[in-house]
Amino acid sequence: MSDELFGAMLQSIVDGAPDKASDLARQALATGVDPLEAVNRGFAVGIKFAGDQFGCGEMFLPDLLASAEAMKAAIKILEPEMLKRGSQRATLGKIVLGTARGDIHDIGKNLVATILSASGFQIFDLGTSVTPEQFVAKAKEVDADIVGISALLTTTMAGQKAVIEALDRNALRPRLKAIIGGAAVTSKWAAEIGADGFSRNAIDALELAKNLMRNITNQGTAPA
Amino acid sequence: MRPSIQLLGPDLIGRILSEAFELLMNPGVRVGSATVELLRSAGVDVTVAEKVADHLADHDGVAHIPEPLVRRCLASVPRDFHLYNRKGEKTVHYGGDDVHFDPGSCCVQMLDPDTMEARLSETRDLVRIVQVTEMLPQFAAQSTAVVCNDAGNDLPSAIGDLYRLFIVLQHSDKPVVTGSFSASGLEGMIDLLAADSGGLDKLRRQPRAVFDVCPSPPLNWSEFGSHNLLDLARAGVPAEIVSMPLAGGTAPVTLAGSVTQHAAEALAGITLHQLAGPGSPIVWGGAPAIFDMRTGGAPMGAVETAMLNLACAEVGKHLGLPTHAYLVATDSKFVDAQAGAESARSAMLGALAGINMISGAGMLESLACHSVEKLVMDAEWIASAQRLARGIEVHGGELPGHTLATAMFAQTGLSGEFLQLKETRALFRQEQYLPSSLIDRSARGSEPPSDVFTRARARVDQLVGKYRKPSLPEDVLQKFQAILNREAGKARAAAAASEKLSISSS
Ligand code: B12
């Protein structure tokens, strides 16, 4: 019975059907299924499948966004019960994202946010043209693990450097990691400004973030 | 008959424009603070929004622009204008069905033909592109083609756009398609052009350059975009709207829907521009593309992207305006079969559509990377496209008796000796485009055949070898340098001020 339910949950995410996912989440609560189990064995399996399918080009961005919406809908129903039971879903880590000051290119950053959040990271998206102070304030506020700065213009890449300097001035690194991306960003630039990593696309950004989290966890400073 | 292509037709254009006018009222258009007063004094309802992001200044608003005002502004746009070369000759005609090409702008990388890797572009790359473009008649204009990443060592990166124009003007006599990255960057660039032309007045009368200005999709004439529009209008220097809706990403997924958004953005831009400087030249242009549903990229080589560009230009033509589009670019990372197919195809389509300025040649990787080898290849596709657009011609005086074939047969009978005819010698250059050594039509000989990339490299070397740098008067060069130094100083001061601010507040 439960297996069938978990299967249906998975499918509702893959189909990108938020109403269906909410219904199944309610059904789980009504029939006494552990909400964390519902996430881990049902919905989260679906989102992982969707992410993988996207990664290999079988699913497309609108599909992936719909899956992410369905996931959100299910979590919204299950969350109060999870909190009550004190069983928190493990997030992979907290990431603050934004584009550098003066840069309005946000498609790449949004894509990175979608993939990371679909894969279990908690994303705090500050939007476009974000100042170093705003990055620092948000990172402090949410106790972020990673700050990601996107810049597509050669004129705004200096903003990535400014954010990293501001993070350092506030002694947030090395515990917190700073990563960068964008069309003209190279490994050389990343090294020059002392970034903890960079990636050329969203799928690599996921790998990068996971690796950094492993680093952070090994240092024993990450949230349990 | 000049062959042509239409994708929309008058009925659909009517619907597109009518919905575009609706969009201008509802939801309206986001506009920069610099335009609020101007719009209000023209009777436009502008609701000033709360500050939603840092790049939107405090007084950014949403303008609800009524159709009659837009129509009035459309009426004051010049139907055509020219760009002039340094000698003062009319080189580019913006208007009618005339077609011109220029290399794509602002790439951040360059394909290195030795390593086949994309590396950050530098001044030497820009110079090489300008040299090749100068030598190729297929390009009526230059562009500020690549970012000079090396200039950052000595100059603030904020004046990169000025620096590029500084380099192009020193190496070329042709008109230039350029653009500014910031609200403040324009002033120095206009000064540079004025110094070159011999004064702002002369520049206005015989403009050497056109400035690309981009709204941000959807329906947003951001602070810097609208600022640039107003400044250009007031200076009387031609502006070119480059609206870039991405169908499915930052615009409706349907091609018709995206063309409608483009029209609304362009109409709003024209309204701002004409309110600030009635009668100033402005081009209905764009770089619309589909949104790639796998990568989120803007696939410039996709056939739907070409369709969007043609359709947007068709709307502009319907309004009787000068037009521009972004074609002849590819998404490939190499100068390979994909690059050739995508670039040649869109060059053909653009030429058939009669678009006045077609930017994009030389570009790889969805506008991120440039290749001078691709540029010389694209010149061949462009020449073929120009040939196609000329169509099948019936010659008059050159042929005896104005016949198509019979008079020539009267001379040859059945001998088949056409090569000897004086008509052949007189007309083959008009009838055929004679490709450069880049195109291989040779019979196999004792030399092993070469591939097109190898031939492209040789062609680049050949063109660069023949290129001669224009000699500019010493006082003009001094003025150029003084403007560059002045703007560099300003940019350094601004950077220092903002750094101080940021350190004190964090
Ligand atoms: C679409 C686009 C626009 C759209 C942006 C719409 C939007 N909402 O984002 C619009 C039309 C608004 C636009 C405006 C401009 N643009 Co633009 N634009 C592009 C274009 C064609 C594609 C960018 C894109 O979305 N790519 C698709 C995404 C998915 O890829 P991506 O951004 O690279 O992101 C991926 C990776 O880089 C990485 N990544 C990105 N961010 C991050 C962050 C982290 C932390 C990590 C780990 C990874 C990561 O993962 C992402 C997902 O795979 C590029 C050319 C190009 N091929 O890059 C030019 C380009 C970047 N633009 C350019 C220019 C010049 C401009 C303008 C200045 C034009 C003008 N004169 O007005 C304005 C800039 C305004 C401003 N102040 O920001 C130039 C830049 C030149 C330079 N000097 O740097 C380019 C290279 C094109 C060109 N040749 O002219 N642009």
XYZ file of C-alpha atoms in Angstrom, chain A residues 41-147:
107
model
C 10.846 7.633 -0.321
C 8.300 9.424 -2.480
C 8.546 13.064 -3.484
C 12.325 13.480 -3.212
C 12.896 10.415 -5.381
C 10.716 12.107 -7.975
C 12.656 15.352 -7.899
C 15.961 13.499 -8.136
C 14.629 11.574 -11.130
C 13.464 14.823 -12.748
C 16.871 16.414 -12.108
C 18.660 13.455 -13.653
C 16.356 13.428 -16.656
C 16.995 17.130 -17.120
C 20.727 16.567 -16.796
C 20.716 14.099 -19.658
C 18.465 16.208 -21.858
C 15.329 14.050 -21.594
C 13.360 16.587 -19.587
C 13.186 20.283 -20.346
C 13.216 23.432 -18.246
C 9.429 23.945 -18.152
C 9.079 20.297 -17.016
C 11.729 20.752 -14.351
C 10.122 23.947 -13.065
C 6.764 22.186 -12.874
C 8.390 19.344 -10.910
C 9.923 21.871 -8.537
C 6.487 23.495 -8.081
C 4.911 20.133 -7.316
C 7.676 19.435 -4.806
C 7.054 22.771 -3.092
C 3.331 22.051 -2.911
C 3.912 18.677 -1.246
C 6.443 20.037 1.247
C 4.071 22.842 2.189
C 1.478 20.277 3.281
C 3.954 18.029 5.075
C 6.093 20.655 6.759
C 3.872 21.492 9.778
C 3.645 17.818 10.708
C 7.376 17.338 10.241
C 8.046 20.300 12.520
C 5.660 18.877 15.104
C 7.537 15.600 15.075
C 10.870 17.406 15.128
C 11.904 15.488 12.053
C 13.495 18.054 9.828
C 14.236 17.243 6.253
C 17.956 17.459 5.804
C 18.809 20.201 3.377
C 22.073 19.812 1.557
C 23.051 23.330 2.556
C 22.053 26.988 2.462
C 23.057 29.033 -0.540
C 22.680 32.757 -1.087
C 22.575 33.670 -4.774
C 22.484 36.896 -6.738
C 23.959 38.716 -9.715
C 26.770 41.196 -9.222
C 26.048 44.879 -8.856
C 25.024 46.406 -12.184
C 24.291 43.096 -13.874
C 20.771 42.262 -14.949
C 21.590 38.937 -16.632
C 19.760 36.502 -14.376
C 18.821 33.542 -16.537
C 21.956 31.575 -15.659
C 21.642 32.407 -11.969
C 17.978 31.357 -11.989
C 18.865 28.099 -13.649
C 21.522 27.424 -11.044
C 18.952 28.218 -8.338
C 16.398 25.849 -9.863
C 18.794 22.941 -10.162
C 20.300 23.423 -6.713
C 16.956 23.793 -5.037
C 15.497 20.825 -6.900
C 18.439 18.813 -5.628
C 17.820 19.704 -2.004
C 19.724 22.901 -1.329
C 17.920 25.752 0.354
C 18.237 28.799 -1.870
C 18.021 32.447 -0.869
C 17.836 34.332 -4.148
C 18.629 38.031 -3.839
C 17.815 38.680 -7.491
C 19.731 41.018 -9.778
C 22.261 43.779 -9.199
C 23.041 42.853 -5.632
C 25.516 44.902 -3.617
C 28.287 43.328 -1.521
C 26.536 44.610 1.622
C 23.331 42.817 0.662
C 25.213 39.559 0.111
C 26.941 39.877 3.470
C 23.753 40.755 5.332
C 21.816 37.821 3.887
C 24.662 35.374 4.463
C 24.782 36.404 8.116
C 21.021 36.374 8.511
C 20.512 32.821 7.255
C 23.886 31.477 8.331
C 24.651 30.519 4.737
C 27.096 27.814 3.725
C 27.714 29.145 0.260
C 27.371 32.484 -1.494
